N, CA, C and O atoms as a Tinker XYZ file with bonds, in Angstrom:
   484  protein
     1  N     11.984000  -34.878000   24.034000    73     2
     2  CA    11.438000  -34.823000   22.737000    64     1     3
     3  C     10.784000  -33.397000   22.817000    63     2     4     5
     4  O      9.993000  -33.076000   23.703000    81     3
     5  N     11.220000  -32.535000   21.747000    73     3     6
     6  CA    10.793000  -31.310000   21.894000    64     5     7
     7  C      9.352000  -31.103000   21.163000    63     6     8     9
     8  O      9.019000  -31.734000   20.159000    81     7
     9  N      8.687000  -30.297000   21.701000    73     7    10
    10  CA     7.273000  -30.003000   21.340000    64     9    11
    11  C      7.103000  -28.577000   20.842000    63    10    12    13
    12  O      7.380000  -27.637000   21.587000    81    11
    13  N      6.640000  -28.379000   19.562000    73    11    14
    14  CA     6.505000  -27.079000   19.197000    64    13    15
    15  C      5.291000  -26.383000   19.967000    63    14    16    17
    16  O      4.323000  -27.040000   20.349000    81    15
    17  N      5.408000  -25.049000   20.161000    73    15    18
    18  CA     4.449000  -24.327000   20.923000    64    17    19
    19  C      3.320000  -24.052000   19.946000    63    18    20    21
    20  O      3.564000  -23.924000   18.746000    81    19
    21  N      2.019000  -23.951000   20.462000    73    19    22
    22  CA     0.867000  -23.719000   19.491000    64    21    23
    23  C      1.063000  -22.374000   18.833000    63    22    24    25
    24  O      1.394000  -21.363000   19.452000    81    23
    25  N      0.845000  -22.429000   17.584000    73    23    26
    26  CA     0.920000  -21.115000   16.914000    64    25    27
    27  C      2.126000  -20.838000   16.326000    63    26    28    29
    28  O      2.166000  -19.989000   15.436000    81    27
    29  N      3.335000  -21.542000   16.756000    73    27    30
    30  CA     4.599000  -21.254000   16.283000    64    29    31
    31  C      4.921000  -21.432000   14.615000    63    30    32    33
    32  O      5.644000  -20.716000   13.924000    81    31
    33  N      4.141000  -22.624000   14.211000    73    31    34
    34  CA     4.185000  -22.692000   12.692000    64    33    35
    35  C      3.437000  -21.664000   12.003000    63    34    36    37
    36  O      3.922000  -21.201000   10.970000    81    35
    37  N      2.273000  -21.222000   12.449000    73    35    38
    38  CA     1.689000  -20.244000   11.822000    64    37    39
    39  C      2.318000  -18.953000   11.683000    63    38    40    41
    40  O      2.320000  -18.287000   10.647000    81    39
    41  N      2.972000  -18.563000   13.030000    73    39    42
    42  CA     3.784000  -17.295000   13.020000    64    41    43
    43  C      5.077000  -17.274000   12.073000    63    42    44    45
    44  O      5.516000  -16.268000   11.517000    81    43
    45  N      5.535000  -18.392000   12.002000    73    43    46
    46  CA     6.692000  -18.703000   11.008000    64    45    47
    47  C      6.407000  -18.506000    9.783000    63    46    48    49
    48  O      7.083000  -17.735000    9.102000    81    47
    49  N      5.278000  -19.218000    9.260000    73    47    50
    50  CA     4.674000  -19.016000    7.881000    64    49    51
    51  C      4.245000  -17.697000    7.535000    63    50    52    53
    52  O      4.367000  -17.246000    6.396000    81    51
    53  N      3.705000  -17.021000    8.570000    73    51    54
    54  CA     3.216000  -15.500000    8.195000    64    53    55
    55  C      4.368000  -14.675000    7.986000    63    54    56    57
    56  O      4.361000  -13.861000    7.063000    81    55
    57  N      5.487000  -14.814000    8.845000    73    55    58
    58  CA     6.656000  -14.074000    8.510000    64    57    59
    59  C      7.271000  -14.398000    7.329000    63    58    60    61
    60  O      7.686000  -13.465000    6.641000    81    59
    61  N      7.420000  -15.543000    6.943000    73    59    62
    62  CA     7.851000  -16.067000    5.602000    64    61    63
    63  C      6.975000  -15.322000    4.458000    63    62    64    65
    64  O      7.413000  -14.702000    3.489000    81    63
    65  N      5.865000  -15.506000    4.757000    73    63    66
    66  CA     4.776000  -15.015000    3.743000    64    65    67
    67  C      4.918000  -13.551000    3.542000    63    66    68    69
    68  O      4.884000  -13.144000    2.381000    81    67
    69  N      5.098000  -12.571000    4.665000    73    67    70
    70  CA     5.389000  -11.289000    4.579000    64    69    71
    71  C      6.490000  -10.839000    3.978000    63    70    72    73
    72  O      6.491000   -9.778000    3.353000    81    71
    73  N      7.605000  -11.650000    4.115000    73    71    74
    74  CA     9.078000  -11.300000    3.578000    64    73    75
    75  C      8.913000  -11.604000    2.029000    63    74    76    77
    76  O      9.361000  -10.777000    1.235000    81    75
    77  N      8.290000  -12.754000    1.562000    73    75    78
    78  CA     8.024000  -13.090000    0.258000    64    77    79
    79  C      7.216000  -11.872000   -0.432000    63    78    80    81
    80  O      7.660000  -11.375000   -1.467000    81    79
    81  N      6.155000  -11.451000    0.093000    73    79    82
    82  CA     5.394000  -10.550000   -0.529000    64    81    83
    83  C      6.008000   -9.175000   -0.812000    63    82    84    85
    84  O      5.746000   -8.496000   -1.805000    81    83
    85  N      6.965000   -8.796000    0.297000    73    83    86
    86  CA     7.610000   -7.453000    0.276000    64    85    87
    87  C      8.611000   -7.570000   -0.786000    63    86    88    89
    88  O      8.776000   -6.604000   -1.531000    81    87
    89  N      9.305000   -8.647000   -0.946000    73    87    90
    90  CA    10.266000   -9.006000   -2.043000    64    89    91
    91  C      9.534000   -8.800000   -3.597000    63    90    92    93
    92  O     10.047000   -8.194000   -4.538000    81    91
    93  N      8.288000   -9.429000   -3.590000    73    91    94
    94  CA     7.643000   -9.207000   -4.806000    64    93    95
    95  C      7.190000   -7.869000   -5.076000    63    94    96    97
    96  O      7.268000   -7.408000   -6.215000    81    95
    97  N      6.692000   -7.172000   -4.054000    73    95    98
    98  CA     6.250000   -5.841000   -4.242000    64    97    99
    99  C      7.574000   -4.871000   -4.775000    63    98   100   101
   100  O      7.521000   -4.097000   -5.731000    81    99
   101  N      8.571000   -5.077000   -4.050000    73    99   102
   102  CA    10.050000   -4.340000   -4.517000    64   101   103
   103  C     10.346000   -4.544000   -5.878000    63   102   104   105
   104  O     10.731000   -3.613000   -6.586000    81   103
   105  N     10.173000   -5.867000   -6.362000    73   103   106
   106  CA    10.507000   -6.173000   -7.747000    64   105   107
   107  C      9.561000   -5.432000   -8.806000    63   106   108   109
   108  O      9.928000   -5.193000   -9.956000    81   107
   109  N      8.356000   -5.109000   -8.314000    73   107   110
   110  CA     7.414000   -4.437000   -9.272000    64   109   111
   111  C      7.524000   -2.820000   -9.144000    63   110   112   113
   112  O      6.900000   -2.025000   -9.847000    81   111
   113  N      8.349000   -2.521000   -8.212000    73   111   114
   114  CA     8.271000   -0.968000   -8.102000    64   113   115
   115  C      9.468000   -0.448000   -8.849000    63   114   116   117
   116  O     10.482000   -1.143000   -8.907000    81   115
   117  N      9.406000    0.864000   -9.487000    73   115   118
   118  CA    10.436000    1.570000  -10.299000    64   117   119
   119  C     11.530000    1.696000   -9.184000    63   118   120   121
   120  O     11.311000    1.382000   -8.014000    81   119
   121  N     12.667000    2.160000   -9.621000    73   119   122
   122  CA    13.917000    2.592000   -8.792000    64   121   123
   123  C     13.438000    3.582000   -7.791000    63   122   124   125
   124  O     13.680000    3.500000   -6.587000    81   123
   125  N     12.644000    4.655000   -8.440000    73   123   126
   126  CA    12.252000    5.774000   -7.480000    64   125   127
   127  C     11.194000    5.332000   -6.575000    63   126   128   129
   128  O     11.206000    5.836000   -5.452000    81   127
   129  N     10.192000    4.401000   -6.881000    73   127   130
   130  CA     9.340000    4.016000   -5.998000    64   129   131
   131  C     10.012000    3.087000   -4.772000    63   130   132   133
   132  O      9.677000    3.195000   -3.593000    81   131
   133  N     10.895000    2.274000   -5.211000    73   131   134
   134  CA    11.452000    1.505000   -4.379000    64   133   135
   135  C     12.333000    2.284000   -3.320000    63   134   136   137
   136  O     12.326000    1.960000   -2.133000    81   135
   137  N     13.063000    3.290000   -3.795000    73   135   138
   138  CA    13.907000    4.036000   -2.837000    64   137   139
   139  C     13.014000    4.837000   -1.897000    63   138   140   141
   140  O     13.387000    4.910000   -0.726000    81   139
   141  N     11.884000    5.446000   -2.251000    73   139   142
   142  CA    11.035000    6.087000   -1.500000    64   141   143
   143  C     10.386000    4.973000   -0.400000    63   142   144   145
   144  O     10.303000    5.327000    0.776000    81   143
   145  N      9.941000    3.662000   -0.785000    73   143   146
   146  CA     9.466000    2.754000    0.051000    64   145   147
   147  C     10.520000    2.473000    1.120000    63   146   148   149
   148  O     10.291000    2.508000    2.329000    81   147
   149  N     11.699000    2.189000    0.556000    73   147   150
   150  CA    12.689000    1.808000    1.637000    64   149   151
   151  C     13.025000    2.824000    2.633000    63   150   152   153
   152  O     13.294000    2.515000    3.793000    81   151
   153  N     13.018000    3.996000    2.221000    73   151   154
   154  CA    13.389000    5.194000    3.182000    64   153   155
   155  C     12.090000    5.660000    4.002000    63   154   156   157
   156  O     12.208000    5.955000    5.191000    81   155
   157  N     10.859000    5.721000    3.354000    73   155   158
   158  CA     9.780000    6.241000    4.087000    64   157   159
   159  C      8.621000    5.302000    4.297000    63   158   160   161
   160  O      7.664000    5.731000    4.942000    81   159
   161  N      8.592000    4.032000    3.812000    73   159   162
   162  CA     7.686000    3.061000    3.823000    64   161   163
   163  C      6.316000    3.558000    3.267000    63   162   164   165
   164  O      5.248000    3.371000    3.850000    81   163
   165  N      6.462000    4.230000    2.043000    73   163   166
   166  CA     5.442000    4.406000    0.992000    64   165   167
   167  C      6.138000    4.799000   -0.245000    63   166   168   169
   168  O      7.333000    5.055000   -0.387000    81   167
   169  N      5.016000    4.805000   -1.278000    73   167   170
   170  CA     5.540000    5.009000   -2.594000    64   169   171
   171  C      4.396000    5.675000   -3.341000    63   170   172   173
   172  O      3.240000    5.404000   -3.016000    81   171
   173  N      4.654000    6.535000   -4.326000    73   171   174
   174  CA     3.745000    7.239000   -5.057000    64   173   175
   175  C      3.478000    6.470000   -6.552000    63   174   176   177
   176  O      4.400000    6.094000   -7.275000    81   175
   177  N      2.221000    6.332000   -6.831000    73   175   178
   178  CA     1.696000    5.899000   -8.078000    64   177   179
   179  C      0.893000    6.914000   -8.848000    63   178   180   181
   180  O      0.374000    7.812000   -8.185000    81   179
   181  N      0.713000    6.900000  -10.171000    73   179   182
   182  CA    -0.043000    7.824000  -10.948000    64   181   183
   183  C     -1.322000    7.209000  -11.492000    63   182   184   185
   184  O     -1.179000    6.198000  -12.181000    81   183
   185  N     -2.535000    7.661000  -11.289000    73   183   186
   186  CA    -3.701000    6.926000  -11.768000    64   185   187
   187  C     -3.761000    6.710000  -13.334000    63   186   188   189
   188  O     -3.276000    7.562000  -14.078000    81   187
   189  N     -4.279000    5.717000  -13.763000    73   187   190
   190  CA    -4.213000    5.593000  -15.159000    64   189   191
   191  C     -5.182000    6.224000  -15.945000    63   190   192   193
   192  O     -5.060000    6.135000  -17.166000    81   191
   193  N     -6.224000    6.912000  -15.419000    73   191   194
   194  CA    -7.203000    7.607000  -16.184000    64   193   195
   195  C     -7.068000    9.017000  -15.798000    63   194   196   197
   196  O     -7.129000    9.780000  -16.762000    81   195
   197  N     -6.926000    9.493000  -14.818000    73   195   198
   198  CA    -6.901000   10.918000  -14.352000    64   197   199
   199  C     -5.572000   11.551000  -14.206000    63   198   200   201
   200  O     -5.465000   12.774000  -14.305000    81   199
   201  N     -4.450000   10.712000  -13.954000    73   199   202
   202  CA    -3.157000   11.363000  -13.812000    64   201   203
   203  C     -2.734000   11.729000  -12.317000    63   202   204   205
   204  O     -1.636000   12.142000  -11.944000    81   203
   205  N     -3.955000   11.460000  -11.496000    73   203   206
   206  CA    -3.942000   11.799000  -10.029000    64   205   207
   207  C     -2.758000   10.947000   -9.464000    63   206   208   209
   208  O     -2.548000    9.790000   -9.828000    81   207
   209  N     -1.938000   11.675000   -8.462000    73   207   210
   210  CA    -0.853000   11.013000   -7.826000    64   209   211
   211  C     -1.708000   10.693000   -6.535000    63   210   212   213
   212  O     -2.537000   11.416000   -5.982000    81   211
   213  N     -1.254000    9.308000   -6.170000    73   211   214
   214  CA    -1.513000    8.450000   -4.954000    64   213   215
   215  C     -0.324000    8.095000   -4.193000    63   214   216   217
   216  O      0.703000    7.735000   -4.768000    81   215
   217  N     -0.416000    8.181000   -2.892000    73   215   218
   218  CA     0.829000    7.708000   -2.075000    64   217   219
   219  C      0.299000    6.454000   -1.332000    63   218   220   221
   220  O     -0.636000    6.595000   -0.543000    81   219
   221  N      0.858000    5.219000   -1.549000    73   219   222
   222  CA     0.526000    4.218000   -1.005000    64   221   223
   223  C      1.623000    3.856000    0.189000    63   222   224   225
   224  O      2.816000    3.567000    0.093000    81   223
   225  N      0.753000    3.984000    1.364000    73   223   226
   226  CA     1.648000    3.642000    2.707000    64   225   227
   227  C      1.658000    2.200000    3.036000    63   226   228   229
   228  O      0.657000    1.509000    2.849000    81   227
   229  N      2.870000    1.675000    3.571000    73   227   230
   230  CA     2.763000    0.182000    4.127000    64   229   231
   231  C      1.554000    0.062000    4.983000    63   230   232   233
   232  O      1.249000    0.909000    5.823000    81   231
   233  N      0.872000   -1.030000    4.738000    73   231   234
   234  CA    -0.444000   -1.431000    5.454000    64   233   235
   235  C     -1.394000   -2.080000    4.561000    63   234   236   237
   236  O     -1.096000   -2.252000    3.379000    81   235
   237  N     -2.549000   -2.465000    5.049000    73   235   238
   238  CA    -3.667000   -3.162000    4.464000    64   237   239
   239  C     -4.930000   -2.503000    4.398000    63   238   240   241
   240  O     -5.828000   -3.131000    3.838000    81   239
   241  N     -5.222000   -1.244000    4.902000    73   239   242
   242  CA    -6.354000   -0.818000    4.832000    64   241   243
   243  C     -6.121000    0.798000    5.152000    63   242   244   245
   244  O     -5.262000    1.181000    5.947000    81   243
   245  N     -6.944000    1.628000    4.473000    73   243   246
   246  CA    -7.011000    3.082000    4.520000    64   245   247
   247  C     -5.534000    3.506000    4.392000    63   246   248   249
   248  O     -5.137000    4.374000    5.170000    81   247
   249  N     -4.778000    3.044000    3.593000    73   247   250
   250  CA    -3.342000    3.218000    3.501000    64   249   251
   251  C     -3.060000    3.951000    2.261000    63   250   252   253
   252  O     -1.882000    3.999000    1.904000    81   251
   253  N     -4.086000    4.612000    1.444000    73   251   254
   254  CA    -3.753000    5.133000    0.103000    64   253   255
   255  C     -4.114000    6.682000    0.400000    63   254   256   257
   256  O     -5.220000    7.005000    0.833000    81   255
   257  N     -3.215000    7.492000    0.164000    73   255   258
   258  CA    -3.522000    9.081000    0.337000    64   257   259
   259  C     -3.536000    9.741000   -1.076000    63   258   260   261
   260  O     -2.639000    9.537000   -1.894000    81   259
   261  N     -4.482000   10.449000   -1.283000    73   259   262
   262  CA    -4.363000   11.193000   -2.705000    64   261   263
   263  C     -3.816000   12.400000   -2.438000    63   262   264   265
   264  O     -4.070000   13.074000   -1.439000    81   263
   265  N     -2.882000   12.761000   -3.531000    73   263   266
   266  CA    -2.043000   13.905000   -3.321000    64   265   267
   267  C     -2.452000   14.907000   -4.323000    63   266   268   269
   268  O     -2.632000   14.479000   -5.463000    81   267
   269  N     -2.642000   16.245000   -4.087000    73   267   270
   270  CA    -3.043000   17.265000   -5.044000    64   269   271
   271  C     -1.774000   17.687000   -5.830000    63   270   272   273
   272  O     -0.639000   17.422000   -5.434000    81   271
   273  N     -2.033000   18.326000   -6.911000    73   271   274
   274  CA    -0.993000   18.877000   -7.937000    64   273   275
   275  C      0.100000   19.630000   -7.113000    63   274   276   277
   276  O      1.288000   19.563000   -7.427000    81   275
   277  N     -0.309000   20.278000   -6.150000    73   275   278
   278  CA     0.580000   21.107000   -5.164000    64   277   279
   279  C      1.157000   20.278000   -4.048000    63   278   280   281
   280  O      1.791000   20.812000   -3.137000    81   279
   281  N      0.976000   19.159000   -4.097000    73   279   282
   282  CA     1.584000   18.150000   -2.898000    64   281   283
   283  C      0.827000   18.141000   -1.769000    63   282   284   285
   284  O      1.263000   17.552000   -0.780000    81   283
   285  N     -0.430000   18.789000   -1.731000    73   283   286
   286  CA    -1.053000   18.696000   -0.520000    64   285   287
   287  C     -2.135000   17.425000   -0.429000    63   286   288   289
   288  O     -2.707000   16.990000   -1.429000    81   287
   289  N     -2.318000   16.923000    0.844000    73   287   290
   290  CA    -3.050000   15.807000    1.028000    64   289   291
   291  C     -4.606000   16.160000    0.576000    63   290   292   293
   292  O     -5.010000   17.287000    0.862000    81   291
   293  N     -5.364000   15.387000   -0.012000    73   291   294
   294  CA    -6.755000   15.661000   -0.388000    64   293   295
   295  C     -7.633000   14.752000    0.561000    63   294   296   297
   296  O     -8.484000   15.217000    1.320000    81   295
   297  N     -7.323000   13.338000    0.434000    73   295   298
   298  CA    -8.198000   12.537000    1.168000    64   297   299
   299  C     -7.410000   11.197000    1.113000    63   298   300   301
   300  O     -6.359000   11.025000    0.496000    81   299
   301  N     -8.155000   10.170000    1.939000    73   299   302
   302  CA    -7.634000    8.892000    1.977000    64   301   303
   303  C     -8.537000    7.974000    1.182000    63   302   304   305
   304  O     -9.715000    8.269000    0.975000    81   303
   305  N     -7.939000    6.778000    0.706000    73   303   306
   306  CA    -8.794000    6.023000    0.060000    64   305   307
   307  C     -8.554000    4.411000    0.659000    63   306   308   309
   308  O     -7.482000    4.064000    1.154000    81   307
   309  N     -9.530000    3.663000    0.548000    73   307   310
   310  CA    -9.514000    2.244000    1.177000    64   309   311
   311  C    -10.003000    1.420000    0.070000    63   310   312   313
   312  O    -11.079000    1.718000   -0.450000    81   311
   313  N     -9.336000    0.430000   -0.339000    73   311   314
   314  CA    -9.651000   -0.813000   -1.211000    64   313   315
   315  C     -8.830000   -1.791000   -1.144000    63   314   316   317
   316  O     -7.656000   -1.514000   -1.385000    81   315
   317  N     -9.137000   -3.070000   -0.838000    73   315   318
   318  CA    -8.284000   -4.204000   -0.797000    64   317   319
   319  C     -8.934000   -5.441000   -1.604000    63   318   320   321
   320  O    -10.146000   -5.519000   -1.803000    81   319
   321  N     -8.071000   -6.326000   -2.012000    73   319   322
   322  CA    -8.321000   -7.453000   -2.736000    64   321   323
   323  C     -8.846000   -8.277000   -1.623000    63   322   324   325
   324  O     -8.535000   -8.102000   -0.445000    81   323
   325  N     -9.791000   -9.334000   -2.131000    73   323   326
   326  CA   -10.285000  -10.258000   -1.212000    64   325   327
   327  C     -9.341000  -11.131000   -0.694000    63   326   328   329
   328  O     -8.345000  -11.322000   -1.393000    81   327
   329  N     -9.441000  -11.830000    0.602000    73   327   330
   330  CA    -8.580000  -12.742000    0.995000    64   329   331
   331  C     -7.743000  -11.984000    2.305000    63   330   332   333
   332  O     -7.718000  -10.773000    2.523000    81   331
   333  N     -7.134000  -12.959000    3.027000    73   331   334
   334  CA    -6.510000  -12.656000    4.250000    64   333   335
   335  C     -4.967000  -12.541000    3.546000    63   334   336   337
   336  O     -4.183000  -13.486000    3.452000    81   335
   337  N     -4.751000  -11.307000    3.126000    73   335   338
   338  CA    -3.372000  -11.083000    2.513000    64   337   339
   339  C     -2.512000  -10.200000    3.318000    63   338   340   341
   340  O     -3.033000   -9.391000    4.086000    81   339
   341  N     -1.219000  -10.296000    3.200000    73   339   342
   342  CA    -0.278000   -9.510000    3.944000    64   341   343
   343  C      0.092000   -8.228000    3.214000    63   342   344   345
   344  O     -0.128000   -8.182000    2.004000    81   343
   345  N      0.596000   -7.253000    3.789000    73   343   346
   346  CA     0.643000   -5.873000    3.434000    64   345   347
   347  C      1.467000   -5.913000    2.005000    63   346   348   349
   348  O      0.970000   -5.337000    1.038000    81   347
   349  N      2.449000   -6.445000    1.907000    73   347   350
   350  CA     3.241000   -6.443000    0.453000    64   349   351
   351  C      2.277000   -6.919000   -0.605000    63   350   352   353
   352  O      2.522000   -6.522000   -1.744000    81   351
   353  N      1.244000   -7.684000   -0.443000    73   351   354
   354  CA     0.390000   -8.265000   -1.440000    64   353   355
   355  C     -0.687000   -7.275000   -1.706000    63   354   356   357
   356  O     -1.051000   -7.023000   -2.855000    81   355
   357  N     -1.204000   -6.707000   -0.639000    73   355   358
   358  CA    -2.224000   -5.634000   -0.644000    64   357   359
   359  C     -1.588000   -4.653000   -1.562000    63   358   360   361
   360  O     -2.105000   -4.483000   -2.666000    81   359
   361  N     -0.545000   -4.004000   -1.232000    73   359   362
   362  CA     0.079000   -2.826000   -1.720000    64   361   363
   363  C      0.314000   -3.065000   -3.135000    63   362   364   365
   364  O      0.059000   -2.140000   -3.906000    81   363
   365  N      0.794000   -4.246000   -3.634000    73   363   366
   366  CA     1.000000   -4.384000   -4.942000    64   365   367
   367  C     -0.319000   -4.466000   -5.688000    63   366   368   369
   368  O     -0.396000   -3.937000   -6.797000    81   367
   369  N     -1.324000   -5.070000   -5.177000    73   367   370
   370  CA    -2.593000   -5.122000   -5.978000    64   369   371
   371  C     -3.164000   -3.598000   -5.977000    63   370   372   373
   372  O     -3.819000   -3.170000   -6.927000    81   371
   373  N     -2.897000   -2.912000   -4.970000    73   371   374
   374  CA    -3.413000   -1.493000   -5.091000    64   373   375
   375  C     -2.523000   -0.667000   -6.095000    63   374   376   377
   376  O     -3.038000    0.240000   -6.748000    81   375
   377  N     -1.370000   -0.938000   -6.202000    73   375   378
   378  CA    -0.491000   -0.073000   -7.156000    64   377   379
   379  C     -1.053000   -0.591000   -8.595000    63   378   380   381
   380  O     -1.437000    0.214000   -9.444000    81   379
   381  N     -1.068000   -1.871000   -8.780000    73   379   382
   382  CA    -1.550000   -2.263000  -10.295000    64   381   383
   383  C     -2.923000   -1.761000  -10.461000    63   382   384   385
   384  O     -3.191000   -1.220000  -11.534000    81   383
   385  N     -3.820000   -1.859000   -9.567000    73   383   386
   386  CA    -5.158000   -1.283000   -9.748000    64   385   387
   387  C     -5.227000    0.000000  -10.145000    63   386   388   389
   388  O     -5.969000    0.342000  -11.065000    81   387
   389  N     -4.403000    0.896000   -9.441000    73   387   390
   390  CA    -4.554000    2.430000   -9.743000    64   389   391
   391  C     -3.723000    2.712000  -10.949000    63   390   392   393
   392  O     -4.000000    3.676000  -11.663000    81   391
   393  N     -2.714000    1.921000  -11.216000    73   391   394
   394  CA    -1.747000    2.308000  -12.522000    64   393   395
   395  C     -2.603000    1.697000  -13.856000    63   394   396   397
   396  O     -2.346000    2.136000  -14.977000    81   395
   397  N     -3.509000    0.783000  -13.680000    73   395   398
   398  CA    -4.164000    0.079000  -14.897000    64   397   399
   399  C     -5.592000    0.291000  -14.890000    63   398   400   401
   400  O     -6.086000    0.330000  -16.017000    81   399
   401  N     -6.400000    0.439000  -13.906000    73   399   402
   402  CA    -7.689000    0.554000  -13.839000    64   401   403
   403  C     -8.255000    1.622000  -12.693000    63   402   404   405
   404  O     -9.228000    1.342000  -11.994000    81   403
   405  N     -7.602000    2.754000  -12.594000    73   403   406
   406  CA    -7.982000    3.678000  -11.801000    64   405   407
   407  C     -9.451000    3.818000  -11.393000    63   406   408   409
   408  O     -9.884000    3.823000  -10.240000    81   407
   409  N    -10.132000    3.927000  -12.513000    73   407   410
   410  CA   -11.615000    4.093000  -12.171000    64   409   411
   411  C    -12.282000    3.029000  -11.594000    63   410   412   413
   412  O    -13.168000    3.255000  -10.770000    81   411
   413  N    -11.951000    1.782000  -11.942000    73   411   414
   414  CA   -12.487000    0.581000  -11.442000    64   413   415
   415  C    -12.206000    0.533000   -9.830000    63   414   416   417
   416  O    -13.040000    0.289000   -8.957000    81   415
   417  N    -10.809000    0.829000   -9.659000    73   415   418
   418  CA   -10.541000    0.620000   -8.262000    64   417   419
   419  C    -11.091000    1.506000   -7.432000    63   418   420   421
   420  O    -11.427000    1.059000   -6.335000    81   419
   421  N    -11.348000    3.053000   -7.722000    73   419   422
   422  CA   -12.071000    3.924000   -6.978000    64   421   423
   423  C    -13.407000    3.696000   -6.905000    63   422   424   425
   424  O    -13.995000    3.988000   -5.864000    81   423
   425  N    -14.083000    3.151000   -7.969000    73   423   426
   426  CA   -15.575000    2.750000   -7.706000    64   425   427
   427  C    -15.871000    1.861000   -6.559000    63   426   428   429
   428  O    -16.935000    1.863000   -5.940000    81   427
   429  N    -14.882000    1.122000   -6.329000    73   427   430
   430  CA   -15.252000    0.183000   -5.034000    64   429   431
   431  C    -14.699000    0.584000   -3.869000    63   430   432   433
   432  O    -14.962000   -0.021000   -2.830000    81   431
   433  N    -13.793000    1.742000   -3.889000    73   431   434
   434  CA   -13.146000    2.144000   -2.696000    64   433   435
   435  C    -14.023000    3.072000   -1.898000    63   434   436   437
   436  O    -15.023000    3.688000   -2.268000    81   435
   437  N    -13.360000    3.036000   -0.578000    73   435   438
   438  CA   -14.132000    4.001000    0.403000    64   437   439
   439  C    -13.261000    5.293000    0.566000    63   438   440   441
   440  O    -12.079000    5.249000    0.909000    81   439
   441  N    -13.871000    6.321000    0.321000    73   439   442
   442  CA   -13.014000    7.601000    0.433000    64   441   443
   443  C    -13.483000    8.320000    1.850000    63   442   444   445
   444  O    -14.647000    8.392000    2.242000    81   443
   445  N    -12.350000    8.818000    2.507000    73   443   446
   446  CA   -12.493000    9.510000    3.822000    64   445   447
   447  C    -11.680000   10.798000    3.726000    63   446   448   449
   448  O    -10.717000   10.883000    2.964000    81   447
   449  N    -12.066000   11.765000    4.481000    73   447   450
   450  CA   -11.612000   12.884000    4.664000    64   449   451
   451  C    -11.083000   13.080000    6.209000    63   450   452   453
   452  O    -11.829000   12.863000    7.164000    81   451
   453  N     -9.835000   13.475000    6.344000    73   451   454
   454  CA    -9.425000   13.662000    7.762000    64   453   455
   455  C     -8.894000   15.298000    7.938000    63   454   456   457
   456  O     -8.714000   16.093000    7.015000    81   455
   457  N     -8.743000   15.493000    9.092000    73   455   458
   458  CA    -8.516000   16.850000    9.538000    64   457   459
   459  C     -6.907000   17.040000    9.048000    63   458   460   461
   460  O     -6.114000   16.106000    8.929000    81   459
   461  N     -6.635000   18.333000    8.816000    73   459   462
   462  CA    -5.282000   18.740000    8.268000    64   461   463
   463  C     -4.172000   18.620000    9.526000    63   462   464   465
   464  O     -3.009000   18.971000    9.330000    81   463
   465  N     -4.547000   18.175000   10.645000    73   463   466
   466  CA    -3.608000   17.999000   11.619000    64   465   467
   467  C     -2.569000   16.884000   11.273000    63   466   468   469
   468  O     -2.686000   16.270000   10.212000    81   467
   469  N     -1.549000   16.608000   12.151000    73   467   470
   470  CA    -0.661000   15.587000   12.000000    64   469   471
   471  C     -1.313000   14.220000   11.380000    63   470   472   473
   472  O     -2.384000   13.803000   11.820000    81   471
   473  N     -0.659000   13.593000   10.408000    73   471   474
   474  CA    -0.971000   12.327000    9.932000    64   473   475
   475  C     -0.125000   11.316000   10.573000    63   474   476   477
   476  O      1.081000   11.512000   10.724000    81   475
   477  N     -0.726000   10.214000   10.966000    73   475   478
   478  CA    -0.119000    8.946000   11.485000    64   477   479
   479  C     -0.587000    7.829000   10.681000    63   478   480   481
   480  O     -1.764000    7.503000   10.529000    81   479
   481  N      0.577000    7.197000   10.113000    73   479   482
   482  CA     0.221000    5.980000    9.211000    64   481   483
   483  C      1.025000    4.810000    9.727000    63   482   484
   484  O      0.930000    3.709000    9.185000    81   483
């Protein structure tokens, strides 16, 4: 009789959830955003109110970078939807929020400034 190891079902479920979330995210990305995500694990969006460019990196927190008009890093932003969501779902929510209600998203976000040294995401 085979016995499943503790946690094996939850790991399998989590893996499937992550895969489905990334598929959904990619379906919502433009061809340019999708190509960027598949190559670099980030994609850019434009804020609905200010036209500011944001770079959403793969991740679930402090994964949004504000980019200046000259392409320089300005700051990092962190806002996430409620719940224990996987990265694909968080990034999709961030994309939709910035593209449709930038002011509302930034009103609840945490803004941080980092040194101009090498960035690691």
